[in-house]
Every structure is written in structure tokens, then in C-alpha cells.
Amino acid sequence: MKGFSAWLLQRLTAVYMVVFIPLTFWIILSGMPWDFEAWQNLLNRTTVQLAVLLFVWALLFHAWIGLRDVIIDYLNPIGLRLTALSLVALFLLTHAIWIIKILWLS
Amino acid sequence: MKFSIYRYHSESTEQPYIQAYELADSEIDAGMMLLQALIKLKAQDESLSFRRSCQEGVCGSDAMNINGKNGLACVTRLADLKQPIQLRPLPGMPVIRDLIVDMQPFFKHYNDVKPWLITKDPEPEHEWKQSPEQRAKLDGLYECILCGACTASCPSSWWNPDRFLGPAALLQSARFIIDSRDQATDERLNQLDDAYKLYRCHTIMNCTQVCPKGLNPAKAISKLKHEMLKKKL
């Protein structure tokens, strides 16, 4: 990802998260029963599943760009930098796949 | 008046050290600038080295770190400074001697942004014309004196000095991208579109805080990002 695309994606994902987080709190706190069945019903809806998937992916992309910036800024030795970037990428990628398993395969 | 000044000679094997200097009160006039004091200190110790030229904040030669903040010695009032006055070379730049730093990497980045008008149309018979509104857009951009105070205060420049262009060069880039007469806007923006040249700036605004001419490189960098957005969308 080059300079502009990373910059734009970081902002777009931020906007999505800023909308998603209060909306989620509002749904949860506006009289929804606090039990397993209600959660399951909510998360079984395709629109909710897609919205959650998009949120988690937005969070992961946002984190990737932010952490990549921190690593590029602070870790100058190229070997250390590539190792750190690989570890972060692996961690985030695992979570990107894991959320699919949680939402659809559990 | 007491001074604490960084001393180093790149051709000597001696490690850098801090030297204390003192200037008698009788030698200090009301409203005197730091550069005048440095000139008097040089009369005491001729090995003390610093750059200077116009002595009125126009040439940008005497940028240094003054009590922890980058600025120009010639426009910094002695009376406003806490003692002992701590003088260091510009941070993040290779030191040649005492308060003199190697400005070559700084000017390389300046040259990289092609700080001149690039036109494709045939030269007009007289001048390239601008409306007063188009000309007004260059205010706050063309006045840079290239002292390097901003770039030397920027952590992104300290961390990636070879690849991040730094606030001074980016201010110059904005100056030509915004100029209505320039016809290489796309090429200039394409050149900036990588992870380092422009986007290492995280808008912490040290550059704006230290600029001795009161310019706002952080705002110019935001303009560049805005222009990039307009071009790409």
C-alpha cells in the first residue's frame, strides 16, 4: 500500500468505526434482552454479520496502517523492521480469518 | 551572562563536549540579539564556530537550537532567554563543527521537489500572469528562508532523514503545486505518493512552532494531502 492509499484507508476505516461503535452501543443499550438467545438472534442476521465483519476488518486495517507507521518511524535496522512488520501482519491476518470463523462457522 | 555551548570538531578525535562561556554585563546592550553575543564570545575564543550572514533574519544561516528550541540567533533577544543559555547545533543534522551542521541532505530534499516553475506551454511574450486571488494563495509559502529550523525539529525527519522530505522541502513543494502558473502538478504529486516522502508527517506541528518567519509548514503539508486527495478522486 502506497502513501496516499494507506492514508485514505486509515481515514475511511476510522469513519466507519466512529459510526459503528456508538450505533452498536445504542442497539445494545436500547432495551435488548441481555441473554445468549438475544445475542444469537442479533448476530444471526446477515446484515449484522456483514456490519461486524466490516468493523473488525476496518479495525485491523486501521491497526495495520498505524502500527506500520510506528514501526517505520522507530525501527530503522531493516531486519528488525521486516520481522516486526511480518509479526504484526501475521497477528492481524489471523484475526481477520478468525472473525469469519466466529461469525459463520461457529 | 552565562552560556553553555556544544563544542565539536568533526576532524578531531575529541568527543563532543559542552563548554561554559561568560559575557560581562557591561558588554550587553538593551535589546541585544543572541548573535551579537555569539560574535562577542568569538572575540574571546576564536575557535568557537557558527554560521552567520545578514544578521537580520533573512539569510537563514544562523539557525541553531537555543534553550531546547530551534531558532535564528540573529532574531532571538538575549533578554528573553533563561540562563545559562544552552546552545546546540540543529538536532538530527550531522555536525561539522560546534554549531555548524551539514545542510547538504537538507538541500538535496529541497532540490528533489524541483523548486522552480515547470511549464509546458510556450513562454508568453511578457510574464506568466496571475490574478490577485491566485497570487494570494502563495502567501505563507514563498517566504521560507531555508534555515532548516523546521526540518531539524521534526521527529519524522530525525527518524527517516534520507527518505522523508521534511517540512521545509514539503512547504516548497506546496508552493509550486498551488501556484496557478505551474503545469507539473500531477508529476509533483505522483513523486510524493509513497510511504516516506510526504506521508511520514504525522502533523505534530513542531515545524510550525519553531519557524522563525511565522510560517506554517504543517498547514502546507495538509494542503498537499488535500491536493493529493483531489487528484486521486
XYZ file of C-alpha atoms in Angstrom:
339
model
C 0.000 0.000 0.000
C 1.492 3.318 -1.065
C 1.338 6.627 0.744
C -1.980 8.002 -0.422
C -3.957 4.738 -0.410
C -2.816 3.933 3.141
C -3.623 7.463 4.268
C -7.101 7.337 2.707
C -7.887 3.849 4.009
C -6.904 4.850 7.530
C -9.397 7.702 7.400
C -12.216 5.705 5.782
C -11.872 2.900 8.331
C -11.858 5.495 11.125
C -15.116 6.992 9.825
C -16.742 3.548 9.673
C -15.655 2.739 13.231
C -16.852 6.102 14.518
C -20.309 5.318 13.123
C -20.333 1.615 14.070
C -19.273 1.842 17.726
C -21.942 4.277 19.037
C -24.593 2.589 16.879
C -23.729 -0.790 18.409
C -23.880 0.624 21.928
C -27.212 2.261 21.135
C -28.669 -1.056 19.864
C -27.359 -3.000 22.870
C -28.489 -0.435 25.434
C -31.911 0.326 23.966
C -33.870 -2.421 25.677
C -32.389 -5.517 24.032
C -32.547 -8.507 26.435
C -29.121 -9.372 27.843
C -29.090 -13.104 27.237
C -27.465 -15.611 24.897
C -30.559 -16.043 22.757
C -30.888 -12.316 22.056
C -27.196 -12.124 21.120
C -27.554 -15.139 18.835
C -30.635 -13.656 17.161
C -28.831 -10.382 16.617
C -25.695 -11.979 15.217
C -27.573 -14.404 13.006
C -28.824 -11.594 10.806
C -26.742 -11.329 7.629
C -26.686 -7.514 7.721
C -25.348 -7.549 11.296
C -22.797 -10.217 10.412
C -21.580 -8.171 7.445
C -21.505 -4.978 9.535
C -19.472 -6.712 12.257
C -17.135 -8.289 9.701
C -16.594 -4.899 8.110
C -15.972 -3.357 11.533
C -13.356 -5.931 12.507
C -11.643 -5.684 9.136
C -11.734 -1.872 9.357
C -10.174 -2.133 12.827
C -7.474 -4.500 11.558
C -6.631 -2.369 8.505
C -6.575 0.729 10.698
C -4.283 -1.029 13.149
C -2.040 -2.269 10.331
C -1.512 1.217 8.912
C -0.969 2.720 12.365
C 1.453 0.031 13.539
C 3.262 0.073 10.201
C 3.781 3.831 10.671
C 5.123 3.309 14.191
C 7.467 0.527 13.034
C 8.749 2.531 10.045
C 9.343 5.509 12.335
C 11.055 3.760 15.230
C 12.682 0.612 13.866
C 15.439 1.556 11.476
C 17.502 -1.660 11.148
C 15.926 -3.326 8.116
C 15.965 -6.878 9.551
C 14.252 -5.794 12.763
C 11.760 -3.719 10.802
C 10.801 -6.580 8.460
C 10.496 -9.021 11.371
C 8.237 -6.649 13.300
C 6.110 -5.951 10.200
C 5.777 -9.696 9.495
C 4.738 -10.470 13.068
C 2.143 -7.689 13.092
C 0.824 -8.777 9.670
C 0.550 -12.388 10.822
C -1.241 -11.381 14.036
C -3.747 -9.191 12.180
C -4.301 -11.697 9.377
C -5.056 -14.426 11.920
C -7.716 -12.206 13.439
C -9.129 -11.318 10.007
C -9.711 -15.030 9.346
C -10.771 -15.826 12.897
C -13.649 -13.323 12.743
C -15.043 -15.176 9.697
C -14.955 -18.402 11.692
C -16.674 -16.725 14.661
C -19.418 -15.171 12.551
C -20.236 -18.003 10.161
C -18.580 -21.263 11.133
C -19.244 -21.457 14.883
C 25.522 36.432 31.198
C 26.225 32.688 31.136
C 26.296 30.423 28.103
C 26.628 26.675 27.705
C 27.695 25.802 24.176
C 28.154 22.493 22.340
C 31.679 22.072 21.014
C 32.788 19.522 18.439
C 35.236 19.304 15.578
C 34.492 16.526 13.097
C 38.143 16.284 12.071
C 39.355 15.902 15.641
C 39.358 12.677 17.637
C 37.977 14.525 20.648
C 34.441 13.674 21.717
C 31.812 16.434 21.701
C 31.627 18.404 24.943
C 29.789 21.337 26.467
C 31.788 24.476 27.193
C 30.745 27.233 29.562
C 31.214 30.865 28.469
C 30.508 34.102 30.220
C 29.918 37.578 28.882
C 30.264 40.587 31.201
C 27.075 42.600 31.750
C 28.936 45.702 30.532
C 29.165 44.100 27.086
C 25.429 43.539 26.798
C 23.201 46.271 25.409
C 19.459 46.560 25.871
C 17.617 44.709 23.120
C 20.744 42.843 22.039
C 20.258 39.709 19.984
C 21.886 36.344 20.667
C 24.021 36.540 17.523
C 25.705 39.738 18.761
C 26.573 37.910 21.993
C 27.989 34.993 19.994
C 30.146 37.387 17.975
C 31.492 38.825 21.249
C 32.148 35.292 22.544
C 34.030 34.529 19.334
C 36.242 37.520 20.076
C 37.075 35.781 23.375
C 37.582 32.356 21.802
C 38.180 32.422 18.079
C 37.801 28.629 17.793
C 34.056 28.912 18.547
C 32.285 28.330 15.207
C 28.847 29.245 13.926
C 27.354 30.418 10.649
C 26.050 33.942 10.157
C 25.491 36.377 7.367
C 22.770 39.016 7.099
C 22.157 39.306 10.869
C 18.505 40.258 10.377
C 16.568 37.012 9.906
C 16.665 36.940 6.120
C 19.525 34.654 5.095
C 18.711 31.779 7.473
C 22.383 30.999 8.175
C 22.391 31.073 11.968
C 19.694 28.534 12.825
C 20.569 26.643 15.993
C 18.970 25.023 18.992
C 18.515 27.737 21.624
C 17.461 26.576 25.093
C 15.895 23.483 23.524
C 14.033 25.234 20.713
C 15.288 25.773 17.167
C 15.521 29.374 16.063
C 17.662 32.063 14.487
C 20.301 33.603 16.765
C 20.035 36.959 14.988
C 16.347 37.493 15.814
C 16.343 35.972 19.308
C 16.541 38.552 22.092
C 19.030 37.787 24.838
C 16.668 39.263 27.417
C 14.035 36.624 26.614
C 16.394 33.698 27.297
C 16.817 31.797 30.539
C 20.422 31.461 31.752
C 22.699 29.691 31.234
C 21.750 29.982 27.569
C 22.116 26.492 26.119
C 23.243 26.490 22.507
C 23.343 23.272 20.481
C 23.611 22.579 16.744
C 20.353 21.835 14.900
C 19.244 18.388 16.089
C 19.238 15.455 13.688
C 21.762 17.012 11.312
C 25.391 15.886 11.037
C 27.653 18.307 12.914
C 30.659 19.688 11.059
C 31.934 21.901 13.840
C 30.385 23.383 17.002
C 27.090 24.995 15.894
C 27.674 24.368 12.183
C 25.753 21.455 10.675
C 25.941 19.778 7.283
C 22.998 21.193 5.330
C 23.672 19.052 2.238
C 20.952 16.421 2.965
C 18.516 19.281 3.651
C 19.243 20.942 0.305
C 19.116 17.593 -1.501
C 15.473 17.233 -0.385
C 14.867 20.833 -1.400
C 16.193 20.076 -4.889
C 14.167 16.837 -5.035
C 10.893 18.802 -5.062
C 12.098 20.804 -8.109
C 11.606 24.227 -6.532
C 11.098 26.109 -9.749
C 8.201 26.776 -12.095
C 7.673 23.966 -14.609
C 5.660 24.973 -17.653
C 4.671 23.142 -20.822
C 3.002 25.941 -22.772
C 5.250 28.161 -24.878
C 6.758 31.067 -22.940
C 4.476 34.136 -23.094
C 5.858 37.250 -24.676
C 5.874 39.055 -21.333
C 5.221 37.400 -17.962
C 3.082 34.470 -16.744
C 0.038 36.244 -15.362
C -1.850 35.540 -12.153
C -4.995 37.050 -10.692
C -4.624 38.692 -7.249
C -6.554 35.708 -5.783
C -4.170 33.176 -7.379
C -1.202 35.176 -6.138
C -2.658 35.381 -2.625
C -2.571 31.576 -2.384
C 1.235 31.737 -2.345
C 1.295 33.877 0.805
C 2.764 31.900 3.682
C 4.654 29.643 1.282
C 7.139 31.743 -0.681
C 8.636 33.496 2.343
C 10.656 30.470 3.545
C 14.340 31.335 4.054
C 15.513 27.680 4.183
C 17.139 27.984 7.591
C 16.270 24.348 8.392
C 14.827 25.077 11.872
C 11.582 23.278 10.997
C 13.128 20.162 9.446
C 15.584 19.855 12.350
C 12.700 19.974 14.841
C 10.717 17.216 13.123
C 10.984 13.690 14.631
C 9.937 12.174 11.294
C 12.982 13.860 9.748
C 15.210 12.563 12.556
C 13.935 9.011 12.058
C 13.960 8.880 8.260
C 16.305 11.703 7.209
C 17.125 10.117 3.846
C 13.596 9.410 2.673
C 11.177 11.828 4.363
C 11.477 15.183 2.597
C 10.888 17.207 5.758
C 8.696 20.265 6.372
C 10.880 22.820 4.559
C 11.049 20.864 1.282
C 7.338 19.985 1.519
C 6.466 23.658 2.051
C 8.361 24.407 -1.170
C 6.575 21.554 -2.912
C 3.225 23.037 -1.847
C 4.363 26.459 -3.040
C 4.737 25.149 -6.617
C 1.786 22.733 -6.583
C -0.531 25.552 -5.517
C 0.994 28.039 -7.987
C -1.552 28.579 -10.791
C 1.263 29.018 -13.335
C 2.914 25.664 -12.679
C 1.956 22.891 -15.111
C 3.586 19.871 -13.482
C 1.106 19.413 -10.609
C 0.375 15.747 -11.431
C 4.060 14.834 -11.752
C 4.837 16.623 -8.496
C 2.026 14.829 -6.642
C 2.970 11.439 -8.145
C 6.505 11.960 -6.904
C 5.185 12.473 -3.352
C 2.960 9.392 -3.369
C 4.961 6.835 -1.416
C 5.187 5.787 2.212
C 8.053 8.158 3.031
C 8.361 11.453 1.149
C 5.132 13.086 2.368
C 3.200 10.613 4.490
C 5.781 10.296 7.283
C 4.335 13.592 8.542
C 2.011 12.911 11.474
C 1.112 16.598 11.960
C 2.745 17.068 15.361
C 3.436 20.682 14.295
C 6.908 21.160 15.785
C 7.763 22.776 12.435
C 5.088 25.429 12.804
C 6.047 26.097 16.419
C 9.697 26.849 15.605
C 9.523 28.623 12.224
C 11.304 31.969 12.785
C 9.355 33.516 9.910
C 5.997 32.527 11.415
C 5.156 30.200 8.528
C 3.016 27.096 8.873
C 4.646 24.098 7.143
C 2.143 21.723 8.827
C -0.700 23.556 7.082
C 1.184 23.414 3.762
C 1.614 19.646 4.214
C -2.117 19.312 4.905
C -2.732 21.249 1.681
C -0.524 18.775 -0.166
C -2.536 15.858 1.232
C -5.729 17.656 0.221
C -4.408 18.255 -3.304
C -3.441 14.572 -3.488
C -6.986 13.598 -2.473
C -8.481 15.895 -5.155
C -6.190 14.454 -7.815
C -6.853 10.800 -6.923
C -10.619 11.143 -6.591
